[in-house]
Every structure is written in structure tokens, then in C-alpha cells.
CSV table of C-alpha atoms and ligand atoms in Angstrom, one decimal:
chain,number,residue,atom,x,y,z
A,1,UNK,CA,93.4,-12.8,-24.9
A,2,UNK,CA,90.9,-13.7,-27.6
A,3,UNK,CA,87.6,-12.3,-28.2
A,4,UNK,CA,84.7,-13.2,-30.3
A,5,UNK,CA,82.2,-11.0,-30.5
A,6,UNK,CA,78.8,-10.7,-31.8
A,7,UNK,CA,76.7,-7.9,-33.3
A,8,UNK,CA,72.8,-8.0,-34.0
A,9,UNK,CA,71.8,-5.1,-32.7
A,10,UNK,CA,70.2,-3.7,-36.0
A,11,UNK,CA,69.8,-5.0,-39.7
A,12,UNK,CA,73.7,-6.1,-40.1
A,13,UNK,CA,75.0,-9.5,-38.7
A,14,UNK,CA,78.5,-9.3,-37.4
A,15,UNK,CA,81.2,-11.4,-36.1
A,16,UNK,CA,85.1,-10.5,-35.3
A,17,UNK,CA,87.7,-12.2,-33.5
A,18,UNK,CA,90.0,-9.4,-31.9
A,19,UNK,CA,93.4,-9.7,-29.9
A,20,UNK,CA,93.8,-8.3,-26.1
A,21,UNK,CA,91.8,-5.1,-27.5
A,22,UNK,CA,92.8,-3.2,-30.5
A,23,UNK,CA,94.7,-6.0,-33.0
A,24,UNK,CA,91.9,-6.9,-35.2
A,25,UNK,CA,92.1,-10.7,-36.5
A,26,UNK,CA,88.9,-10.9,-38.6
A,27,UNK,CA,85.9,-8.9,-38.8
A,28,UNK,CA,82.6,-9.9,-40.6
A,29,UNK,CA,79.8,-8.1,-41.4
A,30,UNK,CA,76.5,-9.3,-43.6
A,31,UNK,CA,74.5,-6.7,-44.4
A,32,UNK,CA,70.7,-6.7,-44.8
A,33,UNK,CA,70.3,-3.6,-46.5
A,34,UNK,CA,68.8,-4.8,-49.5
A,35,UNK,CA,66.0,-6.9,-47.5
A,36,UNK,CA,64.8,-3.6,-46.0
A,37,UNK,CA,65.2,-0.6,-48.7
A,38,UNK,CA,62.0,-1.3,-50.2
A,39,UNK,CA,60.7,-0.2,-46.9
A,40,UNK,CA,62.8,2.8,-46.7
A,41,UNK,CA,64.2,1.6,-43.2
A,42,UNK,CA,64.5,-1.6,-41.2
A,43,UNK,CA,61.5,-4.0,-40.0
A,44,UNK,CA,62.6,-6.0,-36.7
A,45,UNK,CA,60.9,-9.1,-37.5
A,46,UNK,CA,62.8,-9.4,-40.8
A,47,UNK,CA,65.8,-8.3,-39.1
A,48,UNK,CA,65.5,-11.0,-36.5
A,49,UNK,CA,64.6,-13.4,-39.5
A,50,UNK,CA,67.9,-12.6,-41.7
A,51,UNK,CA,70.2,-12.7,-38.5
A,52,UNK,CA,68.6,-16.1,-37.9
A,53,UNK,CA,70.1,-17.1,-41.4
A,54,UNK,CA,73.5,-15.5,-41.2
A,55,UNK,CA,74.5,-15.7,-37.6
A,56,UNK,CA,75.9,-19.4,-38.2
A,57,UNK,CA,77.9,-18.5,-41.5
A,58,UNK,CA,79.4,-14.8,-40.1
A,59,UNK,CA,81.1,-16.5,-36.9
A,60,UNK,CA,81.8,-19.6,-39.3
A,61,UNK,CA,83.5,-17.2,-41.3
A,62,UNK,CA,85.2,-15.0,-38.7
A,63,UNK,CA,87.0,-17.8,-37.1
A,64,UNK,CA,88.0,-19.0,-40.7
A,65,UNK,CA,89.6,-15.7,-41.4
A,66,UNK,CA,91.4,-15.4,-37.9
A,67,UNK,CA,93.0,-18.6,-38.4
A,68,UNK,CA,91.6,-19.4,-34.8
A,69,UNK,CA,89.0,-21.5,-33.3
A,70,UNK,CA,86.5,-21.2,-30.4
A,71,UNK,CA,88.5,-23.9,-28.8
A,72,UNK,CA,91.5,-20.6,-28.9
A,73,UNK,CA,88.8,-18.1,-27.5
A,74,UNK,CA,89.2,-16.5,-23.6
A,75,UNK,CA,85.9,-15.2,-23.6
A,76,UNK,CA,82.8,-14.4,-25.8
A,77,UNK,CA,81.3,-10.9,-26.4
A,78,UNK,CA,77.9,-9.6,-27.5
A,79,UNK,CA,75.6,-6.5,-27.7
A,80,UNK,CA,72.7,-7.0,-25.4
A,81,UNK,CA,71.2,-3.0,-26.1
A,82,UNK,CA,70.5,-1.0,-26.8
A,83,UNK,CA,68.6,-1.8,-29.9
A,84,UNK,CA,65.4,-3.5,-31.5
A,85,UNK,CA,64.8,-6.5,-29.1
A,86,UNK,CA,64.0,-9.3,-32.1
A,87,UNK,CA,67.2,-8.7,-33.5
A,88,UNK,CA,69.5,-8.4,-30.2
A,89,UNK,CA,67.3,-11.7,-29.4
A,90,UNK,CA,69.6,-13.8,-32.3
A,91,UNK,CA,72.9,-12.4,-31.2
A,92,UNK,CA,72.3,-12.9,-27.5
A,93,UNK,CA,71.3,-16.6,-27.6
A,94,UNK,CA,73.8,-17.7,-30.3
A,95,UNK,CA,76.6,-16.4,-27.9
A,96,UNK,CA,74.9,-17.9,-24.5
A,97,UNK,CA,74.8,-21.0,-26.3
A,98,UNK,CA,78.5,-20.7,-27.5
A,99,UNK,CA,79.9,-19.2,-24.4
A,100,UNK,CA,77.6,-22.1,-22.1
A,101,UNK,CA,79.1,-25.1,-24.6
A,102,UNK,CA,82.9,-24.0,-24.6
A,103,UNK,CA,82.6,-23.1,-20.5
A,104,UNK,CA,83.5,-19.4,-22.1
A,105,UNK,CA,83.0,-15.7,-20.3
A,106,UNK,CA,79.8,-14.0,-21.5
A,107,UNK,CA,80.2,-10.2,-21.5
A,108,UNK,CA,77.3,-8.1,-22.8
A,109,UNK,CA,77.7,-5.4,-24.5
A,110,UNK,CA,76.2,-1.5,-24.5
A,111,UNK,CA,76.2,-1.1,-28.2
A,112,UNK,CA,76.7,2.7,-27.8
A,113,UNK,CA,80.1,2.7,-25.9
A,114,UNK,CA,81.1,-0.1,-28.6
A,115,UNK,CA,80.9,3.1,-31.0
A,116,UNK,CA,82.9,5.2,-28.8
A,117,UNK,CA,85.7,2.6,-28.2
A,118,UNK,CA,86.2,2.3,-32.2
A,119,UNK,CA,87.8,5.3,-31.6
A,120,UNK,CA,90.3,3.8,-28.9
A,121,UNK,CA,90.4,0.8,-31.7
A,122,UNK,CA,91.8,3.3,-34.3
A,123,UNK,CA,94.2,5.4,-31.7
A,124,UNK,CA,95.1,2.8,-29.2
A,125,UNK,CA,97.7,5.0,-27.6
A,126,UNK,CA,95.0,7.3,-26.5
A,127,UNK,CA,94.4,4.4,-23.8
A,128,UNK,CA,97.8,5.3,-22.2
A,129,UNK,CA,97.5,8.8,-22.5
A,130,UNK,CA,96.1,10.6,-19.7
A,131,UNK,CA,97.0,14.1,-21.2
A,132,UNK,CA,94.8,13.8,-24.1
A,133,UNK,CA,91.4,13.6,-21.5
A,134,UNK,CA,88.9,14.7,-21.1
A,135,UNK,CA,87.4,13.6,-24.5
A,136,UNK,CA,84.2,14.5,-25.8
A,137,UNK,CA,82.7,12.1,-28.3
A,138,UNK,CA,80.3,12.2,-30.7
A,139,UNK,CA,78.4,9.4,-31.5
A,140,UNK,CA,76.6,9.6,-34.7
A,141,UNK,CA,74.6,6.8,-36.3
A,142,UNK,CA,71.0,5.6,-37.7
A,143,UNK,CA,69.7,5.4,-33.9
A,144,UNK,CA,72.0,7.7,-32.3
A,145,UNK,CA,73.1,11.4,-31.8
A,146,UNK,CA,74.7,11.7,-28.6
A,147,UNK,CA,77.3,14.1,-26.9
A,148,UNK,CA,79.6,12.2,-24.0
A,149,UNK,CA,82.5,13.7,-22.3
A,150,UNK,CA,84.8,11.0,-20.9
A,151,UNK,CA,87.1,11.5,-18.3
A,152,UNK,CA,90.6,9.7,-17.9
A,153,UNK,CA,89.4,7.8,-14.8
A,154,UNK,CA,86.6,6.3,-17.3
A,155,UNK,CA,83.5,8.3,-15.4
A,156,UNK,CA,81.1,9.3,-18.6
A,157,UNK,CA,78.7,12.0,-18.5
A,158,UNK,CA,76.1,12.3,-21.2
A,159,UNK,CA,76.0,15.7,-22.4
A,160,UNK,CA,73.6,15.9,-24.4
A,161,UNK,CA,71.4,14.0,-27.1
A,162,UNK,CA,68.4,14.3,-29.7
A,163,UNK,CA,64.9,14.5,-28.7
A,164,UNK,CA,63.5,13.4,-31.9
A,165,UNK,CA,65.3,11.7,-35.2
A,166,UNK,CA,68.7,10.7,-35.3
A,167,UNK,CA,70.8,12.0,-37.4
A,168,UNK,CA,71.4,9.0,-40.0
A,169,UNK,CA,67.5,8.9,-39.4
A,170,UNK,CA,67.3,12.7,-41.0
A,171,UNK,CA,69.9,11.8,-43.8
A,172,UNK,CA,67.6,7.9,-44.4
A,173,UNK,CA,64.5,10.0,-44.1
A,174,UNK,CA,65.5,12.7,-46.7
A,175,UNK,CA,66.3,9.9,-49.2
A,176,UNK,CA,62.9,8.2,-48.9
A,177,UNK,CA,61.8,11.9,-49.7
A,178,UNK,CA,63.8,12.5,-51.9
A,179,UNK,CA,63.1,8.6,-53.8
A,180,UNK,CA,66.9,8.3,-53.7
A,181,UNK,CA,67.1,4.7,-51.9
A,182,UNK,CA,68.0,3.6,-48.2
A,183,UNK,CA,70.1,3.9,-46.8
A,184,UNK,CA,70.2,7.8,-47.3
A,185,UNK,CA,73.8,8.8,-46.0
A,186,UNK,CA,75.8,7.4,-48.2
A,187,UNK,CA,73.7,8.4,-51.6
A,188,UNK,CA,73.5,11.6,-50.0
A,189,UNK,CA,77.0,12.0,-49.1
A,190,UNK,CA,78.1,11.1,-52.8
A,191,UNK,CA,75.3,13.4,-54.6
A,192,UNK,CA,76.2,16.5,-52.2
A,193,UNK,CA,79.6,17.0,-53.8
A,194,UNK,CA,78.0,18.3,-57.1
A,195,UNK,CA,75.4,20.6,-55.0
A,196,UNK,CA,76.0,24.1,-53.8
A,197,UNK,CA,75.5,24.0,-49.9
A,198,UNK,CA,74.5,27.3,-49.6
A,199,UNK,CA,71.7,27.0,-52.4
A,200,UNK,CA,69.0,26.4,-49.3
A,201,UNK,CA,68.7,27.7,-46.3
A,202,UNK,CA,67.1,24.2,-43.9
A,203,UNK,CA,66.6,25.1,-40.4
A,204,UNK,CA,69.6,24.6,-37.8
A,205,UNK,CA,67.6,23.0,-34.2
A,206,UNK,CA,68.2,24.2,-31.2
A,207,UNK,CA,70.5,26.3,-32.5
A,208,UNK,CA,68.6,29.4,-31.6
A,209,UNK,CA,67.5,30.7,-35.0
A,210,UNK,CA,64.1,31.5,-34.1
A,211,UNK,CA,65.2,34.5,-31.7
A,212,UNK,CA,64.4,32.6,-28.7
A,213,UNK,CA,67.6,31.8,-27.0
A,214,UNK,CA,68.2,27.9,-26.7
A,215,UNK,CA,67.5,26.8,-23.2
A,216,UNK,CA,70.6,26.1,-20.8
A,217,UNK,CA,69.7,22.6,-20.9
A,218,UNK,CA,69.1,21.9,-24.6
A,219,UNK,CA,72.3,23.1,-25.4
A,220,UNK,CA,74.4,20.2,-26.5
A,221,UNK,CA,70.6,18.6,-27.3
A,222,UNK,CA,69.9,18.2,-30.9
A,223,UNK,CA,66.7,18.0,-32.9
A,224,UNK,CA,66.3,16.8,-36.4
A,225,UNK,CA,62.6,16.4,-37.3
A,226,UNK,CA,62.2,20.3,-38.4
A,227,UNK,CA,64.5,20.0,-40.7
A,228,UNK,CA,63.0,17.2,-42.8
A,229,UNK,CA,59.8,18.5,-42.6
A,230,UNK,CA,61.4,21.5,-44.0
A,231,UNK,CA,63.0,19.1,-46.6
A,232,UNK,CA,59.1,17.8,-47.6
A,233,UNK,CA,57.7,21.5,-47.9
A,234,UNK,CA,60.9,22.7,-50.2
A,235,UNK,CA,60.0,19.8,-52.8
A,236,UNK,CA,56.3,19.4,-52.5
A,237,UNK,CA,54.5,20.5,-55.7
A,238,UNK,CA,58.1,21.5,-57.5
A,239,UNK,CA,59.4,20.7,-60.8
A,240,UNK,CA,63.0,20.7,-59.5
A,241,UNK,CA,65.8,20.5,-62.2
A,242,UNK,CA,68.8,18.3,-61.8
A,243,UNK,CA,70.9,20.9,-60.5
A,244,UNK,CA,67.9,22.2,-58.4
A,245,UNK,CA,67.7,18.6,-56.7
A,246,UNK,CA,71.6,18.9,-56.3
A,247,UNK,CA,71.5,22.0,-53.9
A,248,UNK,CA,69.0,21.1,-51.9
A,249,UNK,CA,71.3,18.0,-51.2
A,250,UNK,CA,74.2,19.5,-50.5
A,251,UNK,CA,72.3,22.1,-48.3
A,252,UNK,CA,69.9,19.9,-46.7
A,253,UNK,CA,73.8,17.6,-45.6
A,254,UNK,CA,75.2,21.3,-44.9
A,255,UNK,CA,72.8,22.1,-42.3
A,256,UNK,CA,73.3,18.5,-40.4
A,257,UNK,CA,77.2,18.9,-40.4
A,258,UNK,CA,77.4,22.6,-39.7
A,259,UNK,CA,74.8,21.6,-35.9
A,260,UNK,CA,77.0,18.8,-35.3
A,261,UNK,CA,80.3,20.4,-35.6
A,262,UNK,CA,79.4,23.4,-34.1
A,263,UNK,CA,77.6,21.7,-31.2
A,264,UNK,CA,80.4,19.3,-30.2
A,265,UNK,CA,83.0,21.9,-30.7
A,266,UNK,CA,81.2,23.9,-28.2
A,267,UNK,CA,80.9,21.2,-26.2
A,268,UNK,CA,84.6,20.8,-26.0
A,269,UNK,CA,85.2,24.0,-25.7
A,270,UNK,CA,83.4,24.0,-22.7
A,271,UNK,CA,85.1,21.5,-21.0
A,272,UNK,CA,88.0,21.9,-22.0
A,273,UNK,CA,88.3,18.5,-24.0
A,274,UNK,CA,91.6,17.5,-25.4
A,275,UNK,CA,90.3,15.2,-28.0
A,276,UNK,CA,87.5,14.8,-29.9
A,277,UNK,CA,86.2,11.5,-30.9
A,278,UNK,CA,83.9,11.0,-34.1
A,279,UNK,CA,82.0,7.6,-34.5
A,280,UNK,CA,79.0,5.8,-35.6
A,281,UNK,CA,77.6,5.1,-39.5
A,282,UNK,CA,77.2,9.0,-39.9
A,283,UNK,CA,81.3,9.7,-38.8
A,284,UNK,CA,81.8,8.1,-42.3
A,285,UNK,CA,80.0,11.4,-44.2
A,286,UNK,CA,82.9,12.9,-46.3
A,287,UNK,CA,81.9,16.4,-45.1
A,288,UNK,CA,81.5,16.0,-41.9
A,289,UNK,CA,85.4,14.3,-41.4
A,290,UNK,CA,86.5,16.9,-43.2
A,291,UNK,CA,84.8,19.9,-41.6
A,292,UNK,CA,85.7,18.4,-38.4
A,293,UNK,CA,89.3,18.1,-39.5
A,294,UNK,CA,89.5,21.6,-40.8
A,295,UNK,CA,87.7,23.0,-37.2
A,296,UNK,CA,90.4,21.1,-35.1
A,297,UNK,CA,93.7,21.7,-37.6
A,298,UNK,CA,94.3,25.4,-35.8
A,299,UNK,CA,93.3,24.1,-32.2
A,300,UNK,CA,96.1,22.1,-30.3
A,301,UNK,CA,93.0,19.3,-29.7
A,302,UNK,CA,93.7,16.1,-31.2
A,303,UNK,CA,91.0,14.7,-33.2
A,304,UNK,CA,90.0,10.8,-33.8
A,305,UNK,CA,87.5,9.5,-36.4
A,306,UNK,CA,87.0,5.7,-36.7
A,307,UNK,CA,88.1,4.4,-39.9
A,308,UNK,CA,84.4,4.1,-42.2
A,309,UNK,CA,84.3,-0.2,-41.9
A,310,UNK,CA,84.5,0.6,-37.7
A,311,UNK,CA,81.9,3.1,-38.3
A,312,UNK,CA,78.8,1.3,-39.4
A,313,UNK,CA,78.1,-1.8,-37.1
A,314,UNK,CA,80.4,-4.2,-36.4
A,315,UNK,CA,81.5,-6.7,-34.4
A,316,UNK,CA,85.4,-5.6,-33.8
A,317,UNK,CA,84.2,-2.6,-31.3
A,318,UNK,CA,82.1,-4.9,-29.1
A,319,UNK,CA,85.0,-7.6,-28.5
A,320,UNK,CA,87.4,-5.0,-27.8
A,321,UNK,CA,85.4,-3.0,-25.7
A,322,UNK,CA,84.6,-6.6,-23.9
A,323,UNK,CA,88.5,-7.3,-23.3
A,324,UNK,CA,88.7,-4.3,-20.9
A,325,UNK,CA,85.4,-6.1,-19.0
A,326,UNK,CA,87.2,-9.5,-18.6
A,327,UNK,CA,90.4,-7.9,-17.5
A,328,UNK,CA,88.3,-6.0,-15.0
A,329,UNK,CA,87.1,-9.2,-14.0
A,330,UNK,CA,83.6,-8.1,-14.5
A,331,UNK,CA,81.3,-10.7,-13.3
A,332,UNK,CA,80.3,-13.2,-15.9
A,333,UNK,CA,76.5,-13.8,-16.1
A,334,UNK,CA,74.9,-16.1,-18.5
A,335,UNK,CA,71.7,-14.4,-18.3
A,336,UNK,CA,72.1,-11.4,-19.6
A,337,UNK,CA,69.3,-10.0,-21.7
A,338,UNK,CA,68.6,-8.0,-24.4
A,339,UNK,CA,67.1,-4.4,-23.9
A,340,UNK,CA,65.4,-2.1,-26.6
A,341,UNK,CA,67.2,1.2,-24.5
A,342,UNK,CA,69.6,3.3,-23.6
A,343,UNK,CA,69.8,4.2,-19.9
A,344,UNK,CA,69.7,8.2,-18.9
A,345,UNK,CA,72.9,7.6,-17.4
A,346,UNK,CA,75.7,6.0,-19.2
A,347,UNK,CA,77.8,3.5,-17.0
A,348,UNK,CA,81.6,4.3,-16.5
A,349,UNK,CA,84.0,2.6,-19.0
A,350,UNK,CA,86.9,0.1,-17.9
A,351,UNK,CA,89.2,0.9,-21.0
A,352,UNK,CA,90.3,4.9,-20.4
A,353,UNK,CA,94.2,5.3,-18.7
A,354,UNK,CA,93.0,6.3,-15.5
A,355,UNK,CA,90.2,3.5,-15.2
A,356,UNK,CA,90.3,2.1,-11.5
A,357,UNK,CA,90.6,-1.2,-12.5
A,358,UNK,CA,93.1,-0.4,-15.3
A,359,UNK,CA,95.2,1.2,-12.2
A,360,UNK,CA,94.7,-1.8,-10.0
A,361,UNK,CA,96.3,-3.4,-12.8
A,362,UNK,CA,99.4,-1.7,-13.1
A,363,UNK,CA,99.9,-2.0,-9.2
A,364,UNK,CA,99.3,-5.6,-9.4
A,365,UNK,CA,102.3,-6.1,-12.7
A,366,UNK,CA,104.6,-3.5,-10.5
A,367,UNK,CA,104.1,-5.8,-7.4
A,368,UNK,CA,105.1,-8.9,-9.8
A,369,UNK,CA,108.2,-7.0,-11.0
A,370,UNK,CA,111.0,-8.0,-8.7
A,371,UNK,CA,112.6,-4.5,-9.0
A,372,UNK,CA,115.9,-3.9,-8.2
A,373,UNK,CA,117.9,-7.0,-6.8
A,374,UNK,CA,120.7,-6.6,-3.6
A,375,UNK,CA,123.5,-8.3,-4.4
B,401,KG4,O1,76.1,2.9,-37.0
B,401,KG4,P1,75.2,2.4,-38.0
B,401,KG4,O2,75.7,1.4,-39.0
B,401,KG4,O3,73.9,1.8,-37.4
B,401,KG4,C1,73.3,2.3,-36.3
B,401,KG4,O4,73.8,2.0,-35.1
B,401,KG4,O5,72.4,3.1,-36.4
B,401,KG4,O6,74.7,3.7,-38.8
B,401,KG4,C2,73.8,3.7,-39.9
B,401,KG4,C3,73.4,5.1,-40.3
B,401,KG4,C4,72.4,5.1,-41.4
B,401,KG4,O7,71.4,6.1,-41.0
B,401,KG4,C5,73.1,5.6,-42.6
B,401,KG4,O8,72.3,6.4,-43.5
B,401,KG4,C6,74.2,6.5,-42.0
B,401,KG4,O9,74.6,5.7,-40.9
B,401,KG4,N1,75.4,6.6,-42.9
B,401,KG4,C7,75.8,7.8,-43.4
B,401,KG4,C8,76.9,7.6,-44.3
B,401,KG4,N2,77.1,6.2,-44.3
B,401,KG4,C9,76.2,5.7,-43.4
B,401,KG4,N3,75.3,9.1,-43.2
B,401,KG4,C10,75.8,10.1,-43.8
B,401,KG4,N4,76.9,9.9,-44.7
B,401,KG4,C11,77.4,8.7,-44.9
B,401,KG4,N5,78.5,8.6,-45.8
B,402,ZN,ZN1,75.4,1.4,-34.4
């Protein structure tokens, strides 16, 4: 089964065409960073403005590269939230049209569990394998920092998430600081390997370091505001040499990576997780793969990080998270519409081995199988 999907969520414009869930034919992404950096993050409007201009080109091109057409597509697949509402706008009513003209399946999309399922994208034999569940994921991006433990029978549970900046927000908002450009992570990422991480001390929160224990439920919670502010004091009024401006880098990265490591490995720890799964723009830090490869090298827990181009948006996750939908036989609904948030609860996911309708499946294909024959 082919999937087109579409991804507008936030400032990049995405297309992909993807095979029966993980076999990638074409992936496109046009990215309007440069529109935005002069304001040191993204502006809707424009957003909505440049998807407007690219949307036609980036699915031109995606069915150009798969070698297919939308006359060769089962169904079409878009994020609907969350995310800012002009931009989801362009996605959303480019694929009603598409899907309403070709008589096509419309599945929205929850751009969050599109992150988590690049994981499944990059390990696709984690879809058959019970044993490796539950998994706790971390989804790590420019408007997420979440905690979910999945279970094999797809039930999700939303451990815990921030209550102020995102993480890729704390990393963008350092670099406007900082004058260093936007986006921040990757600028940061590359200047950090000349620092010394332990130059600067930035607060770790709700980690506990003010004395005061962190509260039952804040545990797996994370907060990133006090350590920028912290950021803005440490450089206010300073003459910082090169070096200087170096550490406080590589420390200000080293305090992000050491709450997120040590909070999802806790997490797992907790419930026993057998995997860990790392995604979202932020999963593509340098130190943060590698500090969560060396924390899970002595454990018998299997790690997954999404490959950096399934990292950052992109349209690939969203029609392979879709082709567990349309197997499902979710119900198809024209519509949909586009929504700035993400709900308290997280709905279950069709795609994990022990999924209901994934198991109704397999009953159905054994009852098809003729089994053994009497002669
Ligand atoms: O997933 P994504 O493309 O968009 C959202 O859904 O938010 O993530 C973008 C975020 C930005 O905040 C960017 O600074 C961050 O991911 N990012 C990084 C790196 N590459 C991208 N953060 C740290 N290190 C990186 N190498
Ligand atoms: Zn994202």
C-alpha cells in the first residue's frame, strides 16, 4: 500500500511517498529556516505564507522521486496537530483536496506519535517484537519534550512533559542570546565540541538541586526556562573570551543532555522498559546520541534513535504512521481539522505487535491460510 503524506505542521514543507510502512520511496523537505532566523524563531503567518508557495512543488517533487503517481496512491496522509493552526491550515486543505479529487482515504495525523513511529521506521522489526515492550520514548523537538511509555498492545501513557520551554526552544533561545543564529541546536551542537562542559555549572530543573525534593508528580516533568535565564545572567555585562564563550556552550548543552538522559533513564528504569526510543529535531544532538548510547551499552535495553533526516520534520513518519490507520480500517473523514494542541491524554497507537487491530489481522491471514490439507 502507498502513502503520500503531508507535513506543515511548523516552518518546513514536507512530502514523502512511503511503502506499506517503513520502505521509504521519496522524502521531501523544504525548509524555511532562512525566512524566519532574522526573527530568532518562526512567525505563523509567514509560515502559512511559504507553505502556500512550496506545498505544490514538494508533493510535485515527491511523486517525481518515487517514480509513482497519485493515480498509484491507496490513501493520503497528513498532520492535522498538533501545531501552529496557519501552517497546519496549508497541509490540511492541499490533502482534502487531493484525497476528495482522486476518491483517496484521508487519515490525519497526531504530529507527536509521527515522531515516535520514526523510531519503528528505523527498527521495523521492533513492530514484531513483543519482547522488546514496554518502550519508553523520548520525544525531543522545537515544540516538544515529552516522556511516553508504550506498551506492546499499543495503550500509551504520557509520563511526563515540560511545563515551560521545549527543549530545542532552550537550545534556539540560547542562540538568540548568545547572537549565534536560529536555529540554535545545531550551531550549538557543533560549537560545544571545542568547550569544556564542566566549565559552568547551569541549573538542572526539577531535578531537585534546590534541596527541596522534586514532587512525586513532576518527576519525569521537565522545565527549561531557569536555565536560560541562567544563560542571560552568566553573559550579561561580560567580556567573555573565545574560549570563555566556548564553555559556557558546552555546559549550558551539558546540562540539557545530562536532565534528559537521566530522566528518561529513570523513567525506564521504572517501568521496566526494554527499549528506549529517541526522536524529534533535538534526538539529532551529537551528545545526546552518544550519552544515550554510552548509558544503555552496559544495560541489556535496546536503544533506537531515528536517523537525523527522520528527526527534524518530515513527511515519511506521518505516512507510515498513517498505513497502520488504513489497515485498521480507521474511519476515513474528510473533515478533519487542524488543532493548535496536544491532548492530556495521548490516544493508543495501531502500529505496536500486540495492537488489537494488528492481532485481528493476523487471525484474519491464519483463517485465509488453508492449513494443512487431508489427502
Ligand atoms: O522536530 P523539529 O524539526 O521541529 C519541531 O517539531 O519542533 O525540531 C526542531 C528543533 C529546533 O529547536 C532545533 O534547534 C533542534 O530541533 N535541533 C537540535 C539539533 N538539530 C535540531 N537541537 C540540538 N542539537 C542539534 N544537533
Ligand atoms: Zn516535530
Amino acid at each position: 500500500m502507498n502513502v503520500l503524506g503531508i507535513e506543515t505542521s511548523c516552518d518546513e514543507t514536507a512530502a514523502a511517498v512511503v511503502f506499506n510502512g517503513t520502505v521509504v520511496k521519496s522524502t521531501i523537505v523544504a525548509s524555511q529556516i532562512e525566512k524566519h532566523a532574522g526573527y530568532g524563531g518562526v512567525v505563523p503567518e509567514l509560515a502559512a505564507r511559504e507553505h502556500i508557495r512550496n506545498i505544490c512543488p514538494v508533493v510535485e517533487t515527491a511523486f517525481l522521486e518515487s517514480g509513482l503517481t497519485a493515480a498509484d496512491m491507496d490513501a493520503v496522509a497528513v498532520t492535522h496537530r498538533p501545531g501552529l493552526v496557519p501552517a497546519l491550515l496549508v497541509g490540511l486543505s492541499y490533502a482534502q483536496g487531493l484525497a476528495a479529487a482522486g476518491g483517496l482515504p484521508l487519515i490525519g495525523v497526531n504530529h507527536f506519535l509521527g515522531h515516535v513511529y520514526s523510531c519503528f521506521m528505523a527498527a521495523p522489526d521492533l513492530l514484531d517484537s513483543p519482547r522488546e515492550f514496554p518502550v519508553v520514548a523520548l520525544v525531543v523537538s522545537g515544540g516538544h519534550t515529552s516522556l511516553i511509555l508504550l506498551a506492546a498492545d499499543g495503550k500509551t501513557v504520557m509520563l511526563g512533559r515540560t511545563l515551560d520551554d521545549a527543549a530545542g526552544e532552550a537550545f534556539d533561545k540560547a542562540a538568540k542570546i548568545l547572537d549565534l543564529g536560529y536555529p540554535g541546536g545545531p550551531v550549538i551542537d557543533r560549537l560545544a565540541k571545542n568547550g569544556d562542559p564542566g566549565a559552568v555549572r547551569f541549573p538542572r530543573g526539577l531535578m531537585g538541586e534546590s534541596g527541596k525534593p522534586v514532587a512525586a508528580e513532576d518527576r519525569f516533568n521537565f522545565s527549561f526556562s531557569g536555565i536560560k535565564t541562567s544563560l542571560l545572567y552568566h553573559v550579561r555585562d561580560r567580556d567573555l573570551s573565545k574560549q570563555e564563550l566556548l564553555d559556557v556552550i558546552a555546559s549550558y548543552q551539558e546540562s540539557i543532555v545530562d536532565v534528559l538522559v537521566r530522566k528518561t533513564v529513570a523513567a525506564a528504569n521504572e517501568h521496566d522498559a526494554g527499549s528506549i526510543l529517541l526522536c524529534g529535531g533535538v534526538a539529532c544532538n551529537s551528545c545526546l546520541r552518544d550519552r544515550f548510547k554510552e548509558q544503555t551499552e552496559a544495560s541489556d535495553r535496546r536503544l533506537v534513535i531515528a536517523p537525523p533526516k527522520f528527526c527534524t520534520d518530515n513527511a515519511a513518519m506521518i505516512a507510515g504512521l498513517a498505513y497502520h490507520y488504513v489497515e485498521q480500517g480507521e474511519i476515513v473523514d474528510h473533515a478533519i481539522s487542524a488543532n493548535a494542541r496536544l491532548a492530556e491524554e495521548l490516544e493508543d497507537v495501531p502500529f505496536t505487535p500486540l495492537a488489537p487491530s494488528r492481532q485481528a489481522r493476523k487471525h484474519r491471514a491464519e483463517d485465509d491460510f488453508p492449513g494443512d490439507i487431508d489427502f
